[in-house]
Amino acid sequence: MFFPSVWRLWILFVLLPGTLSQGCQRLQLQQVFNRDAQVALSEMGGPIPRHCVTERTSLRTESPDLSQLTKRLQTQDRIQIVHQTLRHFIKIYSMNLGSVTWPQDKVENFRLLLDRQLEELEECVKKPGSESRPRRNAAIHRYFRKLEKFLKQKRFSDCAWEIIRAETRARLQQILFIMAQIRRN
C-alpha cells in the first residue's frame, strides 16, 4: 500500500514542474530580452531632466508593486500579469511620440524588444486547447489607464514621456524579479 502512494507522489513532483511550464521553455530568454529592454530604455535618455521632476506629482496614481501583486499567485497567473503589463507598455509606446527627445532608432529598438518579450510569453499565456483570452488584472488595467490619461492631459509632452520612461524602467525591473521567481519554482 505504501509503495503505490509514494510512487504517485514522486510522479507528481517530477511531472508537475514540466506541466506548469509546458509551452514556456523560453523563460530564461524572457529575462535576457527584459535586460536588453532595460538597457535600451536607458540608452534612450539619461536621468529625468530637472524641469520634469515636479511634473511627476501630477501623475495621480500609485505605481503598482508587481512583485507584491504576484506574491501569492500561481505561476500561470504571474505570467499573465507580466503579459498584461508588457501588452500595455507596447500600447503606450505606440502612442504619439512626436515630442520626445529620444533618438528614434533607440525608441524603435526598445519597442521591438517589448514586442519580442510579449511574443515569447504568448505561448505561456495560452493554455493548450483553449481559445480563451488571458485574464485581466484590474489594478494593472487601472494603472495603465491613468498613465494614458496622464500622457493625454500633458499633451504628450517631453516631460510626460520622461515620467512614463521612469515608470517603465521600474516595472521592467519588477518583471525581471518575477521571472526569476517563476524560474526558481
PDB file of C-alpha atoms in Angstrom:
ATOM      1  CA  MET A   1       0.000   0.000   0.000  1.00  0.00           C
ATOM      2  CA  PHE A   2       2.732   2.473   0.959  1.00  0.00           C
ATOM      3  CA  PHE A   3       4.757   1.977  -2.236  1.00  0.00           C
ATOM      4  CA  PRO A   4       1.979   2.976  -4.710  1.00  0.00           C
ATOM      5  CA  SER A   5       1.312   6.168  -2.723  1.00  0.00           C
ATOM      6  CA  VAL A   6       4.980   7.148  -2.685  1.00  0.00           C
ATOM      7  CA  TRP A   7       5.261   6.340  -6.383  1.00  0.00           C
ATOM      8  CA  ARG A   8       2.284   8.588  -7.232  1.00  0.00           C
ATOM      9  CA  LEU A   9       3.693  11.399  -5.096  1.00  0.00           C
ATOM     10  CA  TRP A  10       7.095  11.064  -6.759  1.00  0.00           C
ATOM     11  CA  ILE A  11       5.490  11.184 -10.231  1.00  0.00           C
ATOM     12  CA  LEU A  12       3.557  14.275  -9.199  1.00  0.00           C
ATOM     13  CA  PHE A  13       6.740  16.072  -8.112  1.00  0.00           C
ATOM     14  CA  VAL A  14       8.578  15.073 -11.269  1.00  0.00           C
ATOM     15  CA  LEU A  15       5.821  15.859 -13.757  1.00  0.00           C
ATOM     16  CA  LEU A  16       4.190  18.911 -12.134  1.00  0.00           C
ATOM     17  CA  PRO A  17       7.006  21.397 -12.868  1.00  0.00           C
ATOM     18  CA  GLY A  18       7.022  20.289 -16.519  1.00  0.00           C
ATOM     19  CA  THR A  19       3.269  20.712 -16.698  1.00  0.00           C
ATOM     20  CA  LEU A  20       3.389  24.173 -15.172  1.00  0.00           C
ATOM     21  CA  SER A  21       5.975  25.362 -17.633  1.00  0.00           C
ATOM     22  CA  GLN A  22       4.624  23.450 -20.614  1.00  0.00           C
ATOM     23  CA  GLY A  23       4.952  25.723 -23.613  1.00  0.00           C
ATOM     24  CA  CYS A  24       7.074  28.150 -21.553  1.00  0.00           C
ATOM     25  CA  GLN A  25      10.545  26.810 -22.169  1.00  0.00           C
ATOM     26  CA  ARG A  26      11.816  30.271 -23.029  1.00  0.00           C
ATOM     27  CA  LEU A  27      11.529  31.920 -19.634  1.00  0.00           C
ATOM     28  CA  GLN A  28      15.296  32.364 -19.446  1.00  0.00           C
ATOM     29  CA  LEU A  29      15.226  34.033 -22.849  1.00  0.00           C
ATOM     30  CA  GLN A  30      12.477  36.281 -21.491  1.00  0.00           C
ATOM     31  CA  GLN A  31      14.910  37.543 -18.847  1.00  0.00           C
ATOM     32  CA  VAL A  32      17.535  38.291 -21.492  1.00  0.00           C
ATOM     33  CA  PHE A  33      15.041  40.327 -23.529  1.00  0.00           C
ATOM     34  CA  ASN A  34      13.942  42.157 -20.383  1.00  0.00           C
ATOM     35  CA  ARG A  35      17.523  43.152 -19.537  1.00  0.00           C
ATOM     36  CA  ASP A  36      18.078  44.253 -23.134  1.00  0.00           C
ATOM     37  CA  ALA A  37      14.899  46.340 -22.965  1.00  0.00           C
ATOM     38  CA  GLN A  38      16.132  47.997 -19.777  1.00  0.00           C
ATOM     39  CA  VAL A  39      19.440  48.836 -21.466  1.00  0.00           C
ATOM     40  CA  ALA A  40      17.593  50.219 -24.499  1.00  0.00           C
ATOM     41  CA  LEU A  41      15.388  52.285 -22.208  1.00  0.00           C
ATOM     42  CA  SER A  42      18.461  53.751 -20.518  1.00  0.00           C
ATOM     43  CA  GLU A  43      20.087  54.492 -23.871  1.00  0.00           C
ATOM     44  CA  MET A  44      17.011  56.463 -24.921  1.00  0.00           C
ATOM     45  CA  GLY A  45      17.925  59.191 -22.434  1.00  0.00           C
ATOM     46  CA  GLY A  46      19.629  59.932 -19.165  1.00  0.00           C
ATOM     47  CA  PRO A  47      18.008  60.786 -15.862  1.00  0.00           C
ATOM     48  CA  ILE A  48      14.750  62.713 -15.798  1.00  0.00           C
ATOM     49  CA  PRO A  49      15.515  66.373 -16.550  1.00  0.00           C
ATOM     50  CA  ARG A  50      15.172  68.651 -13.518  1.00  0.00           C
ATOM     51  CA  HIS A  51      12.375  70.668 -15.036  1.00  0.00           C
ATOM     52  CA  CYS A  52      10.338  67.454 -15.375  1.00  0.00           C
ATOM     53  CA  VAL A  53      10.699  66.196 -11.800  1.00  0.00           C
ATOM     54  CA  THR A  54       7.955  68.435 -10.423  1.00  0.00           C
ATOM     55  CA  GLU A  55       5.558  67.175 -13.069  1.00  0.00           C
ATOM     56  CA  ARG A  56       5.754  63.675 -11.555  1.00  0.00           C
ATOM     57  CA  THR A  57       3.374  64.822  -8.793  1.00  0.00           C
ATOM     58  CA  SER A  58       0.699  65.498 -11.386  1.00  0.00           C
ATOM     59  CA  LEU A  59       0.646  61.788 -12.216  1.00  0.00           C
ATOM     60  CA  ARG A  60      -2.030  60.961  -9.703  1.00  0.00           C
ATOM     61  CA  THR A  61      -1.582  57.251  -9.426  1.00  0.00           C
ATOM     62  CA  GLU A  62       0.243  54.933  -7.141  1.00  0.00           C
ATOM     63  CA  SER A  63       2.659  52.747  -9.017  1.00  0.00           C
ATOM     64  CA  PRO A  64       1.822  49.090  -8.537  1.00  0.00           C
ATOM     65  CA  ASP A  65       4.386  46.798  -6.993  1.00  0.00           C
ATOM     66  CA  LEU A  66       4.120  43.878  -9.400  1.00  0.00           C
ATOM     67  CA  SER A  67       6.240  41.697  -7.126  1.00  0.00           C
ATOM     68  CA  GLN A  68       3.809  42.239  -4.275  1.00  0.00           C
ATOM     69  CA  LEU A  69       0.841  41.780  -6.596  1.00  0.00           C
ATOM     70  CA  THR A  70       2.093  38.370  -7.700  1.00  0.00           C
ATOM     71  CA  LYS A  71       3.377  37.218  -4.329  1.00  0.00           C
ATOM     72  CA  ARG A  72       0.811  34.510  -3.597  1.00  0.00           C
ATOM     73  CA  LEU A  73      -0.218  33.723  -7.150  1.00  0.00           C
ATOM     74  CA  GLN A  74       0.314  30.557  -9.127  1.00  0.00           C
ATOM     75  CA  THR A  75       2.903  30.533 -11.914  1.00  0.00           C
ATOM     76  CA  GLN A  76       0.319  30.869 -14.679  1.00  0.00           C
ATOM     77  CA  ASP A  77      -1.257  33.927 -13.022  1.00  0.00           C
ATOM     78  CA  ARG A  78       2.160  35.557 -12.591  1.00  0.00           C
ATOM     79  CA  ILE A  79       2.919  35.014 -16.245  1.00  0.00           C
ATOM     80  CA  GLN A  80      -0.434  36.559 -17.160  1.00  0.00           C
ATOM     81  CA  ILE A  81       0.336  39.681 -15.124  1.00  0.00           C
ATOM     82  CA  VAL A  82       3.709  40.046 -16.855  1.00  0.00           C
ATOM     83  CA  HIS A  83       1.991  39.510 -20.208  1.00  0.00           C
ATOM     84  CA  GLN A  84      -0.661  42.125 -19.443  1.00  0.00           C
ATOM     85  CA  THR A  85       1.950  44.644 -18.290  1.00  0.00           C
ATOM     86  CA  LEU A  86       4.043  44.224 -21.442  1.00  0.00           C
ATOM     87  CA  ARG A  87       0.966  44.477 -23.655  1.00  0.00           C
ATOM     88  CA  HIS A  88       0.042  47.792 -22.009  1.00  0.00           C
ATOM     89  CA  PHE A  89       3.562  49.178 -22.413  1.00  0.00           C
ATOM     90  CA  ILE A  90       3.533  48.289 -26.098  1.00  0.00           C
ATOM     91  CA  LYS A  91       0.264  50.170 -26.432  1.00  0.00           C
ATOM     92  CA  ILE A  92       1.650  53.229 -24.619  1.00  0.00           C
ATOM     93  CA  TYR A  93       4.847  53.346 -26.650  1.00  0.00           C
ATOM     94  CA  SER A  94       2.743  53.213 -29.806  1.00  0.00           C
ATOM     95  CA  MET A  95       1.078  56.491 -28.896  1.00  0.00           C
ATOM     96  CA  ASN A  96       2.129  59.976 -30.012  1.00  0.00           C
ATOM     97  CA  LEU A  97       5.904  60.140 -29.577  1.00  0.00           C
ATOM     98  CA  GLY A  98       6.252  63.410 -31.513  1.00  0.00           C
ATOM     99  CA  SER A  99       7.597  65.477 -28.613  1.00  0.00           C
ATOM    100  CA  VAL A 100      10.167  63.018 -27.269  1.00  0.00           C
ATOM    101  CA  THR A 101      13.804  63.978 -27.442  1.00  0.00           C
ATOM    102  CA  TRP A 102      14.989  60.379 -27.670  1.00  0.00           C
ATOM    103  CA  PRO A 103      16.750  59.058 -30.779  1.00  0.00           C
ATOM    104  CA  GLN A 104      14.144  57.376 -32.966  1.00  0.00           C
ATOM    105  CA  ASP A 105      16.275  54.290 -33.561  1.00  0.00           C
ATOM    106  CA  LYS A 106      16.602  53.762 -29.782  1.00  0.00           C
ATOM    107  CA  VAL A 107      12.846  54.041 -29.345  1.00  0.00           C
ATOM    108  CA  GLU A 108      12.241  51.564 -32.158  1.00  0.00           C
ATOM    109  CA  ASN A 109      14.771  49.133 -30.694  1.00  0.00           C
ATOM    110  CA  PHE A 110      13.024  49.377 -27.322  1.00  0.00           C
ATOM    111  CA  ARG A 111       9.622  48.704 -28.876  1.00  0.00           C
ATOM    112  CA  LEU A 112      10.978  45.706 -30.763  1.00  0.00           C
ATOM    113  CA  LEU A 113      12.357  44.282 -27.519  1.00  0.00           C
ATOM    114  CA  LEU A 114       8.974  44.742 -25.824  1.00  0.00           C
ATOM    115  CA  ASP A 115       7.295  43.013 -28.780  1.00  0.00           C
ATOM    116  CA  ARG A 116       9.775  40.159 -28.581  1.00  0.00           C
ATOM    117  CA  GLN A 117       9.150  39.711 -24.841  1.00  0.00           C
ATOM    118  CA  LEU A 118       5.420  39.640 -25.416  1.00  0.00           C
ATOM    119  CA  GLU A 119       5.803  37.182 -28.281  1.00  0.00           C
ATOM    120  CA  GLU A 120       7.836  34.850 -26.075  1.00  0.00           C
ATOM    121  CA  LEU A 121       5.131  34.944 -23.408  1.00  0.00           C
ATOM    122  CA  GLU A 122       2.257  34.306 -25.818  1.00  0.00           C
ATOM    123  CA  GLU A 123       2.678  30.549 -25.731  1.00  0.00           C
ATOM    124  CA  CYS A 124       2.909  30.641 -21.933  1.00  0.00           C
ATOM    125  CA  VAL A 125      -0.373  32.501 -21.572  1.00  0.00           C
ATOM    126  CA  LYS A 126      -2.355  30.317 -23.950  1.00  0.00           C
ATOM    127  CA  LYS A 127      -3.420  27.055 -22.446  1.00  0.00           C
ATOM    128  CA  PRO A 128      -3.400  24.071 -24.807  1.00  0.00           C
ATOM    129  CA  GLY A 129      -6.807  23.564 -26.383  1.00  0.00           C
ATOM    130  CA  SER A 130      -8.104  26.852 -25.021  1.00  0.00           C
ATOM    131  CA  GLU A 131      -9.198  29.798 -27.103  1.00  0.00           C
ATOM    132  CA  SER A 132      -9.973  31.978 -24.094  1.00  0.00           C
ATOM    133  CA  ARG A 133      -8.321  35.330 -23.634  1.00  0.00           C
ATOM    134  CA  PRO A 134      -5.922  35.871 -20.747  1.00  0.00           C
ATOM    135  CA  ARG A 135      -7.490  37.180 -17.571  1.00  0.00           C
ATOM    136  CA  ARG A 136      -7.079  40.841 -16.860  1.00  0.00           C
ATOM    137  CA  ASN A 137      -5.820  42.216 -13.562  1.00  0.00           C
ATOM    138  CA  ALA A 138      -7.918  45.244 -12.582  1.00  0.00           C
ATOM    139  CA  ALA A 139      -5.126  47.021 -10.676  1.00  0.00           C
ATOM    140  CA  ILE A 140      -2.789  46.868 -13.650  1.00  0.00           C
ATOM    141  CA  HIS A 141      -5.537  47.937 -16.030  1.00  0.00           C
ATOM    142  CA  ARG A 142      -6.354  50.999 -13.864  1.00  0.00           C
ATOM    143  CA  TYR A 143      -2.686  51.930 -13.578  1.00  0.00           C
ATOM    144  CA  PHE A 144      -2.136  51.926 -17.328  1.00  0.00           C
ATOM    145  CA  ARG A 145      -5.384  53.753 -17.974  1.00  0.00           C
ATOM    146  CA  LYS A 146      -4.084  56.514 -15.664  1.00  0.00           C
ATOM    147  CA  LEU A 147      -0.732  56.572 -17.465  1.00  0.00           C
ATOM    148  CA  GLU A 148      -2.503  57.005 -20.799  1.00  0.00           C
ATOM    149  CA  LYS A 149      -4.733  59.717 -19.351  1.00  0.00           C
ATOM    150  CA  PHE A 150      -1.653  61.478 -17.923  1.00  0.00           C
ATOM    151  CA  LEU A 151       0.035  61.492 -21.331  1.00  0.00           C
ATOM    152  CA  LYS A 152      -3.077  62.887 -22.987  1.00  0.00           C
ATOM    153  CA  GLN A 153      -3.571  65.566 -20.302  1.00  0.00           C
ATOM    154  CA  LYS A 154       0.051  66.639 -20.702  1.00  0.00           C
ATOM    155  CA  ARG A 155      -0.408  66.583 -24.474  1.00  0.00           C
ATOM    156  CA  PHE A 156       2.332  64.002 -24.852  1.00  0.00           C
ATOM    157  CA  SER A 157       4.955  66.485 -23.655  1.00  0.00           C
ATOM    158  CA  ASP A 158       8.603  65.512 -23.391  1.00  0.00           C
ATOM    159  CA  CYS A 159       8.359  65.643 -19.577  1.00  0.00           C
ATOM    160  CA  ALA A 160       5.301  63.381 -19.539  1.00  0.00           C
ATOM    161  CA  TRP A 161       7.210  60.863 -21.660  1.00  0.00           C
ATOM    162  CA  GLU A 162      10.224  61.053 -19.340  1.00  0.00           C
ATOM    163  CA  ILE A 163       7.967  60.195 -16.408  1.00  0.00           C
ATOM    164  CA  ILE A 164       6.482  57.304 -18.376  1.00  0.00           C
ATOM    165  CA  ARG A 165      10.015  56.118 -19.149  1.00  0.00           C
ATOM    166  CA  ALA A 166      10.853  56.140 -15.418  1.00  0.00           C
ATOM    167  CA  GLU A 167       7.658  54.193 -14.678  1.00  0.00           C
ATOM    168  CA  THR A 168       8.545  51.729 -17.435  1.00  0.00           C
ATOM    169  CA  ARG A 169      12.000  51.171 -16.009  1.00  0.00           C
ATOM    170  CA  ALA A 170      10.582  50.405 -12.558  1.00  0.00           C
ATOM    171  CA  ARG A 171       8.008  47.926 -13.912  1.00  0.00           C
ATOM    172  CA  LEU A 172      10.594  46.177 -16.115  1.00  0.00           C
ATOM    173  CA  GLN A 173      12.819  45.694 -13.072  1.00  0.00           C
ATOM    174  CA  GLN A 174       9.868  44.191 -11.222  1.00  0.00           C
ATOM    175  CA  ILE A 175       9.107  41.906 -14.174  1.00  0.00           C
ATOM    176  CA  LEU A 176      12.706  40.692 -14.135  1.00  0.00           C
ATOM    177  CA  PHE A 177      12.303  39.794 -10.455  1.00  0.00           C
ATOM    178  CA  ILE A 178       9.001  37.987 -11.109  1.00  0.00           C
ATOM    179  CA  MET A 179      10.513  35.987 -13.976  1.00  0.00           C
ATOM    180  CA  ALA A 180      13.402  34.934 -11.726  1.00  0.00           C
ATOM    181  CA  GLN A 181      10.880  33.771  -9.110  1.00  0.00           C
ATOM    182  CA  ILE A 182       8.975  31.770 -11.723  1.00  0.00           C
ATOM    183  CA  ARG A 183      12.157  30.053 -12.901  1.00  0.00           C
ATOM    184  CA  ARG A 184      13.054  29.082  -9.326  1.00  0.00           C
ATOM    185  CA  ASN A 185       9.667  27.427  -8.769  1.00  0.00           C
TER     186      ASN A 185
END
